[in-house]
């Protein structure tokens, strides 16, 4: 899980109604309530970003599947259809929304549908909502002041470092503290991606930054990367080229397995000295 993904999931967890309100299919409608629903499809080992149960004024409740993509890729429509086709068995009134932070370099214009043609005939056409954050206006996001949309300011049209500073200042007024920590941390992660020459993490109180789940997951990921690096070095020293296939499996190994492997290899190497 990368930092952009962690930041997006934090926003979806804390203020999902703000991102849900971006969906073109919900334009002009009043969302009275939002409740997080199950995102795991255990039979298929898949986990979606978020499924929301929406209470809409004057209409029956419906479900909204939300995916946040850092960069648009050609595979996004098919992936979205795959999630929907499995999840709608559980969520009968499901619609999908993809929020894309940045355009792809060579992927063409994002399209809000997935189509499959077999033997010259259309077998399926699946439509969903797409929000291109780079087409939102930074000044409008700041003017509206919705907490869940302020972290998107770095990717919005007409943005600048000054706009990011304004968004940080606006989020500094958010209560309760844990919500302020999560949203400010998400904003600093996104800002680092767009304006890497600024230490955005230093712009928020250290105790808030360290208290956010985004920071904690980043620290854990860093420790895990360090463990994998150490184990790779030990295995290469002990087994040489024979370690290649084993090293390739390290990317999916969790902390307990890595700890045990490091201890075993360290003991073996010490015995050979």
PDB file of C-alpha atoms in Angstrom:
ATOM      1  CA  UNK A   1       0.000   0.000   0.000  1.00  0.00           C
ATOM      2  CA  UNK A   2       1.573   3.287  -1.116  1.00  0.00           C
ATOM      3  CA  UNK A   3       1.241   6.643   0.663  1.00  0.00           C
ATOM      4  CA  UNK A   4      -1.244   8.021  -1.885  1.00  0.00           C
ATOM      5  CA  UNK A   5      -3.481   4.990  -1.405  1.00  0.00           C
ATOM      6  CA  UNK A   6      -3.262   5.298   2.390  1.00  0.00           C
ATOM      7  CA  UNK A   7      -4.172   8.984   2.204  1.00  0.00           C
ATOM      8  CA  UNK A   8      -7.157   8.323  -0.072  1.00  0.00           C
ATOM      9  CA  UNK A   9      -8.444   5.567   2.185  1.00  0.00           C
ATOM     10  CA  UNK A  10      -8.161   7.860   5.230  1.00  0.00           C
ATOM     11  CA  UNK A  11     -10.390  10.452   3.542  1.00  0.00           C
ATOM     12  CA  UNK A  12     -12.904   7.774   2.527  1.00  0.00           C
ATOM     13  CA  UNK A  13     -12.951   6.446   6.059  1.00  0.00           C
ATOM     14  CA  UNK A  14     -13.354   9.785   7.824  1.00  0.00           C
ATOM     15  CA  UNK A  15     -15.527  11.932   5.519  1.00  0.00           C
ATOM     16  CA  UNK A  16     -16.900   9.689   2.748  1.00  0.00           C
ATOM     17  CA  UNK A  17     -19.895  11.957   2.143  1.00  0.00           C
ATOM     18  CA  UNK A  18     -17.665  14.687   0.682  1.00  0.00           C
ATOM     19  CA  UNK A  19     -16.162  12.416  -1.953  1.00  0.00           C
ATOM     20  CA  UNK A  20     -19.509  10.739  -2.660  1.00  0.00           C
ATOM     21  CA  UNK A  21     -20.950  14.169  -3.408  1.00  0.00           C
ATOM     22  CA  UNK A  22     -18.573  14.491  -6.367  1.00  0.00           C
ATOM     23  CA  UNK A  23     -20.400  11.755  -8.305  1.00  0.00           C
ATOM     24  CA  UNK A  24     -22.104  13.218 -11.410  1.00  0.00           C
ATOM     25  CA  UNK A  25     -24.994  10.774 -10.931  1.00  0.00           C
ATOM     26  CA  UNK A  26     -25.743  12.443  -7.575  1.00  0.00           C
ATOM     27  CA  UNK A  27     -25.640  16.036  -8.823  1.00  0.00           C
ATOM     28  CA  UNK A  28     -28.482  18.102  -7.437  1.00  0.00           C
ATOM     29  CA  UNK A  29     -29.495  15.417  -4.930  1.00  0.00           C
ATOM     30  CA  UNK A  30     -29.381  15.764  -1.157  1.00  0.00           C
ATOM     31  CA  UNK A  31     -27.532  13.036   0.720  1.00  0.00           C
ATOM     32  CA  UNK A  32     -29.100  12.715   4.151  1.00  0.00           C
ATOM     33  CA  UNK A  33     -26.940   9.915   5.509  1.00  0.00           C
ATOM     34  CA  UNK A  34     -23.859   7.889   4.643  1.00  0.00           C
ATOM     35  CA  UNK A  35     -22.902   4.578   6.165  1.00  0.00           C
ATOM     36  CA  UNK A  36     -19.829   2.512   5.317  1.00  0.00           C
ATOM     37  CA  UNK A  37     -20.669  -0.969   4.072  1.00  0.00           C
ATOM     38  CA  UNK A  38     -18.572  -4.114   3.723  1.00  0.00           C
ATOM     39  CA  UNK A  39     -15.805  -3.754   1.121  1.00  0.00           C
ATOM     40  CA  UNK A  40     -14.422  -7.290   1.288  1.00  0.00           C
ATOM     41  CA  UNK A  41     -15.451 -10.008  -1.145  1.00  0.00           C
ATOM     42  CA  UNK A  42     -13.972 -12.976   0.744  1.00  0.00           C
ATOM     43  CA  UNK A  43     -14.929 -15.615  -1.804  1.00  0.00           C
ATOM     44  CA  UNK A  44     -12.809 -13.811  -4.391  1.00  0.00           C
ATOM     45  CA  UNK A  45     -10.020 -12.398  -2.143  1.00  0.00           C
ATOM     46  CA  UNK A  46     -10.831  -8.863  -3.283  1.00  0.00           C
ATOM     47  CA  UNK A  47     -11.107  -5.668  -1.270  1.00  0.00           C
ATOM     48  CA  UNK A  48     -12.632  -2.510  -2.724  1.00  0.00           C
ATOM     49  CA  UNK A  49     -11.666   0.975  -1.569  1.00  0.00           C
ATOM     50  CA  UNK A  50     -15.109   1.830  -0.178  1.00  0.00           C
ATOM     51  CA  UNK A  51     -18.771   0.887  -0.434  1.00  0.00           C
ATOM     52  CA  UNK A  52     -21.179   3.470   0.959  1.00  0.00           C
ATOM     53  CA  UNK A  53     -24.842   3.127   1.793  1.00  0.00           C
ATOM     54  CA  UNK A  54     -26.463   6.433   0.827  1.00  0.00           C
ATOM     55  CA  UNK A  55     -29.710   7.813   2.183  1.00  0.00           C
ATOM     56  CA  UNK A  56     -30.963  10.235  -0.477  1.00  0.00           C
ATOM     57  CA  UNK A  57     -33.809  12.645   0.048  1.00  0.00           C
ATOM     58  CA  UNK A  58     -36.946  11.570  -1.820  1.00  0.00           C
ATOM     59  CA  UNK A  59     -35.405   8.351  -3.141  1.00  0.00           C
ATOM     60  CA  UNK A  60     -34.727   4.823  -2.022  1.00  0.00           C
ATOM     61  CA  UNK A  61     -31.355   4.087  -0.459  1.00  0.00           C
ATOM     62  CA  UNK A  62     -28.598   3.035  -2.812  1.00  0.00           C
ATOM     63  CA  UNK A  63     -25.015   1.820  -2.583  1.00  0.00           C
ATOM     64  CA  UNK A  64     -22.000   3.624  -4.021  1.00  0.00           C
ATOM     65  CA  UNK A  65     -18.730   1.861  -4.751  1.00  0.00           C
ATOM     66  CA  UNK A  66     -15.850   4.382  -4.650  1.00  0.00           C
ATOM     67  CA  UNK A  67     -12.354   3.785  -6.006  1.00  0.00           C
ATOM     68  CA  UNK A  68      -9.588   6.399  -5.861  1.00  0.00           C
ATOM     69  CA  UNK A  69      -6.893   6.054  -8.517  1.00  0.00           C
ATOM     70  CA  UNK A  70      -3.627   7.984  -8.321  1.00  0.00           C
ATOM     71  CA  UNK A  71      -3.157   7.926 -12.104  1.00  0.00           C
ATOM     72  CA  UNK A  72      -5.582   6.989 -14.859  1.00  0.00           C
ATOM     73  CA  UNK A  73      -4.704   3.698 -16.517  1.00  0.00           C
ATOM     74  CA  UNK A  74      -6.334   1.840 -19.379  1.00  0.00           C
ATOM     75  CA  UNK A  75      -7.176  -1.060 -17.065  1.00  0.00           C
ATOM     76  CA  UNK A  76      -9.323   1.066 -14.701  1.00  0.00           C
ATOM     77  CA  UNK A  77     -12.672   0.516 -16.508  1.00  0.00           C
ATOM     78  CA  UNK A  78     -12.203  -3.262 -16.576  1.00  0.00           C
ATOM     79  CA  UNK A  79     -11.128  -3.339 -12.923  1.00  0.00           C
ATOM     80  CA  UNK A  80     -14.138  -1.245 -11.918  1.00  0.00           C
ATOM     81  CA  UNK A  81     -16.472  -3.548 -13.838  1.00  0.00           C
ATOM     82  CA  UNK A  82     -14.882  -6.579 -12.183  1.00  0.00           C
ATOM     83  CA  UNK A  83     -15.492  -5.154  -8.726  1.00  0.00           C
ATOM     84  CA  UNK A  84     -19.055  -4.115  -9.552  1.00  0.00           C
ATOM     85  CA  UNK A  85     -20.002  -7.416 -11.205  1.00  0.00           C
ATOM     86  CA  UNK A  86     -18.991  -9.305  -8.066  1.00  0.00           C
ATOM     87  CA  UNK A  87     -20.173  -6.814  -5.450  1.00  0.00           C
ATOM     88  CA  UNK A  88     -23.633  -6.136  -6.869  1.00  0.00           C
ATOM     89  CA  UNK A  89     -24.611  -9.660  -5.828  1.00  0.00           C
ATOM     90  CA  UNK A  90     -24.428  -8.364  -2.264  1.00  0.00           C
ATOM     91  CA  UNK A  91     -25.204  -4.687  -2.914  1.00  0.00           C
ATOM     92  CA  UNK A  92     -28.197  -4.825  -5.259  1.00  0.00           C
ATOM     93  CA  UNK A  93     -28.470  -1.070  -5.980  1.00  0.00           C
ATOM     94  CA  UNK A  94     -24.747  -0.545  -6.517  1.00  0.00           C
ATOM     95  CA  UNK A  95     -23.264   2.228  -8.663  1.00  0.00           C
ATOM     96  CA  UNK A  96     -19.543   2.887  -9.127  1.00  0.00           C
ATOM     97  CA  UNK A  97     -17.525   6.088  -8.841  1.00  0.00           C
ATOM     98  CA  UNK A  98     -13.853   6.411  -9.779  1.00  0.00           C
ATOM     99  CA  UNK A  99     -11.989   9.468  -8.515  1.00  0.00           C
ATOM    100  CA  UNK A 100      -8.738   9.926 -10.438  1.00  0.00           C
ATOM    101  CA  UNK A 101      -6.077  12.277  -9.077  1.00  0.00           C
ATOM    102  CA  UNK A 102      -3.834  12.635 -12.150  1.00  0.00           C
ATOM    103  CA  UNK A 103      -4.171  11.939 -15.890  1.00  0.00           C
ATOM    104  CA  UNK A 104      -2.058   9.178 -17.374  1.00  0.00           C
ATOM    105  CA  UNK A 105       0.827  10.118 -19.665  1.00  0.00           C
ATOM    106  CA  UNK A 106      -0.064   7.766 -22.512  1.00  0.00           C
ATOM    107  CA  UNK A 107      -3.449   6.371 -21.509  1.00  0.00           C
ATOM    108  CA  UNK A 108      -5.719   8.787 -23.335  1.00  0.00           C
ATOM    109  CA  UNK A 109      -8.778  10.517 -21.921  1.00  0.00           C
ATOM    110  CA  UNK A 110     -10.478   8.668 -19.037  1.00  0.00           C
ATOM    111  CA  UNK A 111     -13.697   6.991 -20.112  1.00  0.00           C
ATOM    112  CA  UNK A 112     -16.670   6.290 -17.884  1.00  0.00           C
ATOM    113  CA  UNK A 113     -17.554   2.905 -19.321  1.00  0.00           C
ATOM    114  CA  UNK A 114     -16.225  -0.577 -19.958  1.00  0.00           C
ATOM    115  CA  UNK A 115     -17.251  -2.265 -23.193  1.00  0.00           C
ATOM    116  CA  UNK A 116     -16.606  -5.766 -24.421  1.00  0.00           C
ATOM    117  CA  UNK A 117     -17.252  -6.755 -28.039  1.00  0.00           C
ATOM    118  CA  UNK A 118     -17.245 -10.412 -29.058  1.00  0.00           C
ATOM    119  CA  UNK A 119     -17.615 -11.512 -32.664  1.00  0.00           C
ATOM    120  CA  UNK A 120     -18.604  -8.031 -33.741  1.00  0.00           C
ATOM    121  CA  UNK A 121     -21.411  -7.821 -31.176  1.00  0.00           C
ATOM    122  CA  UNK A 122     -21.469  -5.897 -27.925  1.00  0.00           C
ATOM    123  CA  UNK A 123     -21.444  -8.447 -25.126  1.00  0.00           C
ATOM    124  CA  UNK A 124     -21.504  -5.914 -22.308  1.00  0.00           C
ATOM    125  CA  UNK A 125     -21.404  -2.179 -21.699  1.00  0.00           C
ATOM    126  CA  UNK A 126     -20.903  -1.104 -18.107  1.00  0.00           C
ATOM    127  CA  UNK A 127     -21.111   2.580 -17.203  1.00  0.00           C
ATOM    128  CA  UNK A 128     -19.860   4.337 -14.081  1.00  0.00           C
ATOM    129  CA  UNK A 129     -18.982   7.835 -12.854  1.00  0.00           C
ATOM    130  CA  UNK A 130     -15.499   9.310 -13.300  1.00  0.00           C
ATOM    131  CA  UNK A 131     -14.280  12.445 -11.521  1.00  0.00           C
ATOM    132  CA  UNK A 132     -11.062  13.940 -12.909  1.00  0.00           C
ATOM    133  CA  UNK A 133      -9.625  15.909 -10.010  1.00  0.00           C
ATOM    134  CA  UNK A 134      -7.368  17.919 -12.337  1.00  0.00           C
ATOM    135  CA  UNK A 135     -10.531  19.444 -13.825  1.00  0.00           C
ATOM    136  CA  UNK A 136     -11.797  20.644 -10.438  1.00  0.00           C
ATOM    137  CA  UNK A 137     -10.815  24.207  -9.547  1.00  0.00           C
ATOM    138  CA  UNK A 138      -8.541  24.691  -6.541  1.00  0.00           C
ATOM    139  CA  UNK A 139     -10.182  28.027  -5.647  1.00  0.00           C
ATOM    140  CA  UNK A 140     -13.627  26.407  -5.716  1.00  0.00           C
ATOM    141  CA  UNK A 141     -12.539  23.567  -3.415  1.00  0.00           C
ATOM    142  CA  UNK A 142     -11.194  26.158  -0.991  1.00  0.00           C
ATOM    143  CA  UNK A 143     -14.327  28.269  -1.262  1.00  0.00           C
ATOM    144  CA  UNK A 144     -16.639  25.328  -0.590  1.00  0.00           C
ATOM    145  CA  UNK A 145     -14.479  24.305   2.358  1.00  0.00           C
ATOM    146  CA  UNK A 146     -15.649  20.687   2.534  1.00  0.00           C
ATOM    147  CA  UNK A 147     -13.062  18.937   4.735  1.00  0.00           C
ATOM    148  CA  UNK A 148     -12.926  15.798   2.591  1.00  0.00           C
ATOM    149  CA  UNK A 149     -12.214  17.778  -0.592  1.00  0.00           C
ATOM    150  CA  UNK A 150      -9.475  20.069   0.742  1.00  0.00           C
ATOM    151  CA  UNK A 151      -6.792  17.336   0.521  1.00  0.00           C
ATOM    152  CA  UNK A 152      -7.473  17.249  -3.252  1.00  0.00           C
ATOM    153  CA  UNK A 153      -6.305  20.849  -3.716  1.00  0.00           C
ATOM    154  CA  UNK A 154      -2.744  19.888  -4.842  1.00  0.00           C
ATOM    155  CA  UNK A 155      -4.168  18.051  -7.871  1.00  0.00           C
ATOM    156  CA  UNK A 156      -6.847  20.575  -8.831  1.00  0.00           C
ATOM    157  CA  UNK A 157      -6.704  23.020 -11.738  1.00  0.00           C
ATOM    158  CA  UNK A 158      -4.968  26.339 -11.061  1.00  0.00           C
ATOM    159  CA  UNK A 159      -3.386  25.049  -7.883  1.00  0.00           C
ATOM    160  CA  UNK A 160      -0.260  26.482  -6.275  1.00  0.00           C
ATOM    161  CA  UNK A 161       1.774  26.104  -3.101  1.00  0.00           C
ATOM    162  CA  UNK A 162      -0.171  29.040  -1.677  1.00  0.00           C
ATOM    163  CA  UNK A 163      -3.445  27.170  -2.253  1.00  0.00           C
ATOM    164  CA  UNK A 164      -2.042  24.155  -0.391  1.00  0.00           C
ATOM    165  CA  UNK A 165      -1.049  26.430   2.505  1.00  0.00           C
ATOM    166  CA  UNK A 166      -4.618  27.801   2.553  1.00  0.00           C
ATOM    167  CA  UNK A 167      -6.022  24.259   2.628  1.00  0.00           C
ATOM    168  CA  UNK A 168      -3.740  23.323   5.543  1.00  0.00           C
ATOM    169  CA  UNK A 169      -4.857  26.422   7.408  1.00  0.00           C
ATOM    170  CA  UNK A 170      -8.530  25.603   6.798  1.00  0.00           C
ATOM    171  CA  UNK A 171      -8.070  22.018   8.007  1.00  0.00           C
ATOM    172  CA  UNK A 172      -6.295  23.274  11.140  1.00  0.00           C
ATOM    173  CA  UNK A 173      -9.723  24.444  12.350  1.00  0.00           C
ATOM    174  CA  UNK A 174     -11.367  21.033  11.953  1.00  0.00           C
ATOM    175  CA  UNK A 175     -12.658  19.180  14.996  1.00  0.00           C
ATOM    176  CA  UNK A 176     -12.268  16.614  16.472  1.00  0.00           C
ATOM    177  CA  UNK A 177      -8.479  16.367  16.600  1.00  0.00           C
ATOM    178  CA  UNK A 178      -8.207  12.882  15.083  1.00  0.00           C
ATOM    179  CA  UNK A 179     -10.144  14.050  11.999  1.00  0.00           C
ATOM    180  CA  UNK A 180      -7.884  17.095  11.677  1.00  0.00           C
ATOM    181  CA  UNK A 181      -4.818  14.845  11.913  1.00  0.00           C
ATOM    182  CA  UNK A 182      -6.030  12.444   9.229  1.00  0.00           C
ATOM    183  CA  UNK A 183      -7.072  15.119   6.734  1.00  0.00           C
ATOM    184  CA  UNK A 184      -4.005  17.293   7.220  1.00  0.00           C
ATOM    185  CA  UNK A 185      -1.768  14.234   6.883  1.00  0.00           C
ATOM    186  CA  UNK A 186      -3.605  13.219   3.692  1.00  0.00           C
ATOM    187  CA  UNK A 187      -3.108  16.735   2.316  1.00  0.00           C
ATOM    188  CA  UNK A 188       0.635  16.681   3.081  1.00  0.00           C
ATOM    189  CA  UNK A 189       1.009  13.307   1.322  1.00  0.00           C
ATOM    190  CA  UNK A 190      -0.757  14.608  -1.794  1.00  0.00           C
ATOM    191  CA  UNK A 191       1.167  17.894  -1.676  1.00  0.00           C
ATOM    192  CA  UNK A 192       4.481  16.023  -1.418  1.00  0.00           C
ATOM    193  CA  UNK A 193       3.554  14.212  -4.626  1.00  0.00           C
ATOM    194  CA  UNK A 194       2.853  17.452  -6.523  1.00  0.00           C
ATOM    195  CA  UNK A 195       5.314  19.869  -4.877  1.00  0.00           C
ATOM    196  CA  UNK A 196       8.172  17.629  -3.671  1.00  0.00           C
ATOM    197  CA  UNK A 197      10.531  20.552  -3.047  1.00  0.00           C
ATOM    198  CA  UNK A 198       8.576  21.521   0.099  1.00  0.00           C
ATOM    199  CA  UNK A 199       8.574  19.613   3.401  1.00  0.00           C
ATOM    200  CA  UNK A 200       4.813  19.653   3.823  1.00  0.00           C
ATOM    201  CA  UNK A 201       4.861  17.367   6.851  1.00  0.00           C
ATOM    202  CA  UNK A 202       6.690  20.097   8.737  1.00  0.00           C
ATOM    203  CA  UNK A 203       3.706  22.383   8.151  1.00  0.00           C
ATOM    204  CA  UNK A 204       1.521  20.513  10.646  1.00  0.00           C
ATOM    205  CA  UNK A 205       2.150  19.890  14.382  1.00  0.00           C
ATOM    206  CA  UNK A 206       4.442  16.889  14.883  1.00  0.00           C
ATOM    207  CA  UNK A 207       2.147  15.264  17.444  1.00  0.00           C
ATOM    208  CA  UNK A 208      -0.753  15.396  14.984  1.00  0.00           C
ATOM    209  CA  UNK A 209       1.322  13.994  12.134  1.00  0.00           C
ATOM    210  CA  UNK A 210       2.628  11.106  14.230  1.00  0.00           C
ATOM    211  CA  UNK A 211      -0.872  10.406  15.530  1.00  0.00           C
ATOM    212  CA  UNK A 212      -2.351   9.930  12.071  1.00  0.00           C
ATOM    213  CA  UNK A 213      -2.863   6.428  10.705  1.00  0.00           C
ATOM    214  CA  UNK A 214      -1.239   7.554   7.445  1.00  0.00           C
ATOM    215  CA  UNK A 215       2.045   8.342   9.212  1.00  0.00           C
ATOM    216  CA  UNK A 216       1.901   5.162  11.282  1.00  0.00           C
ATOM    217  CA  UNK A 217       1.323   2.984   8.214  1.00  0.00           C
ATOM    218  CA  UNK A 218       4.146   4.766   6.420  1.00  0.00           C
ATOM    219  CA  UNK A 219       6.492   4.057   9.312  1.00  0.00           C
ATOM    220  CA  UNK A 220       5.428   0.411   9.347  1.00  0.00           C
ATOM    221  CA  UNK A 221       5.965   0.166   5.591  1.00  0.00           C
ATOM    222  CA  UNK A 222       9.435   1.661   5.988  1.00  0.00           C
ATOM    223  CA  UNK A 223      10.354  -0.851   8.657  1.00  0.00           C
ATOM    224  CA  UNK A 224       9.067  -3.689   6.481  1.00  0.00           C
ATOM    225  CA  UNK A 225      11.117  -2.448   3.524  1.00  0.00           C
ATOM    226  CA  UNK A 226      14.178  -2.365   5.759  1.00  0.00           C
ATOM    227  CA  UNK A 227      13.578  -5.953   6.843  1.00  0.00           C
ATOM    228  CA  UNK A 228      13.257  -7.108   3.246  1.00  0.00           C
ATOM    229  CA  UNK A 229      16.478  -5.298   2.316  1.00  0.00           C
ATOM    230  CA  UNK A 230      18.359  -6.930   5.190  1.00  0.00           C
ATOM    231  CA  UNK A 231      17.042 -10.377   4.359  1.00  0.00           C
ATOM    232  CA  UNK A 232      17.890  -9.948   0.669  1.00  0.00           C
ATOM    233  CA  UNK A 233      21.468  -9.057   1.574  1.00  0.00           C
ATOM    234  CA  UNK A 234      21.809 -12.038   3.928  1.00  0.00           C
ATOM    235  CA  UNK A 235      20.298 -14.508   1.475  1.00  0.00           C
ATOM    236  CA  UNK A 236      22.499 -13.275  -1.368  1.00  0.00           C
ATOM    237  CA  UNK A 237      25.588 -13.669   0.801  1.00  0.00           C
ATOM    238  CA  UNK A 238      24.621 -17.175   1.876  1.00  0.00           C
ATOM    239  CA  UNK A 239      23.110 -18.628  -1.316  1.00  0.00           C
ATOM    240  CA  UNK A 240      24.297 -16.409  -4.182  1.00  0.00           C
ATOM    241  CA  UNK A 241      22.341 -16.876  -7.414  1.00  0.00           C
ATOM    242  CA  UNK A 242      20.345 -19.699  -5.867  1.00  0.00           C
ATOM    243  CA  UNK A 243      18.560 -17.110  -3.710  1.00  0.00           C
ATOM    244  CA  UNK A 244      16.859 -15.359  -6.638  1.00  0.00           C
ATOM    245  CA  UNK A 245      13.603 -17.314  -6.475  1.00  0.00           C
ATOM    246  CA  UNK A 246      13.445 -17.018  -2.693  1.00  0.00           C
ATOM    247  CA  UNK A 247      14.110 -13.276  -2.762  1.00  0.00           C
ATOM    248  CA  UNK A 248      11.239 -12.784  -5.231  1.00  0.00           C
ATOM    249  CA  UNK A 249       8.852 -14.112  -2.573  1.00  0.00           C
ATOM    250  CA  UNK A 250       9.867 -11.501   0.003  1.00  0.00           C
ATOM    251  CA  UNK A 251       7.453  -8.885  -1.359  1.00  0.00           C
ATOM    252  CA  UNK A 252       4.478 -10.830  -0.003  1.00  0.00           C
ATOM    253  CA  UNK A 253       6.085 -11.904   3.290  1.00  0.00           C
ATOM    254  CA  UNK A 254       4.717 -10.320   6.458  1.00  0.00           C
ATOM    255  CA  UNK A 255       6.656  -9.119   9.536  1.00  0.00           C
ATOM    256  CA  UNK A 256       6.561 -12.437  11.487  1.00  0.00           C
ATOM    257  CA  UNK A 257       7.895 -14.436   8.542  1.00  0.00           C
ATOM    258  CA  UNK A 258      10.587 -11.854   7.831  1.00  0.00           C
ATOM    259  CA  UNK A 259      11.689 -11.737  11.469  1.00  0.00           C
ATOM    260  CA  UNK A 260      11.996 -15.517  11.619  1.00  0.00           C
ATOM    261  CA  UNK A 261      13.887 -15.707   8.332  1.00  0.00           C
ATOM    262  CA  UNK A 262      16.343 -12.995   9.379  1.00  0.00           C
ATOM    263  CA  UNK A 263      17.020 -14.739  12.703  1.00  0.00           C
ATOM    264  CA  UNK A 264      17.569 -18.132  11.041  1.00  0.00           C
ATOM    265  CA  UNK A 265      19.899 -16.759   8.397  1.00  0.00           C
ATOM    266  CA  UNK A 266      21.836 -14.641  10.876  1.00  0.00           C
ATOM    267  CA  UNK A 267      22.382 -17.720  13.064  1.00  0.00           C
ATOM    268  CA  UNK A 268      23.516 -19.785  10.076  1.00  0.00           C
ATOM    269  CA  UNK A 269      25.937 -17.129   8.907  1.00  0.00           C
ATOM    270  CA  UNK A 270      27.399 -16.695  12.384  1.00  0.00           C
ATOM    271  CA  UNK A 271      28.044 -20.449  12.595  1.00  0.00           C
ATOM    272  CA  UNK A 272      29.992 -20.331   9.319  1.00  0.00           C
ATOM    273  CA  UNK A 273      32.299 -17.529  10.408  1.00  0.00           C
TER     274      UNK A 273
END
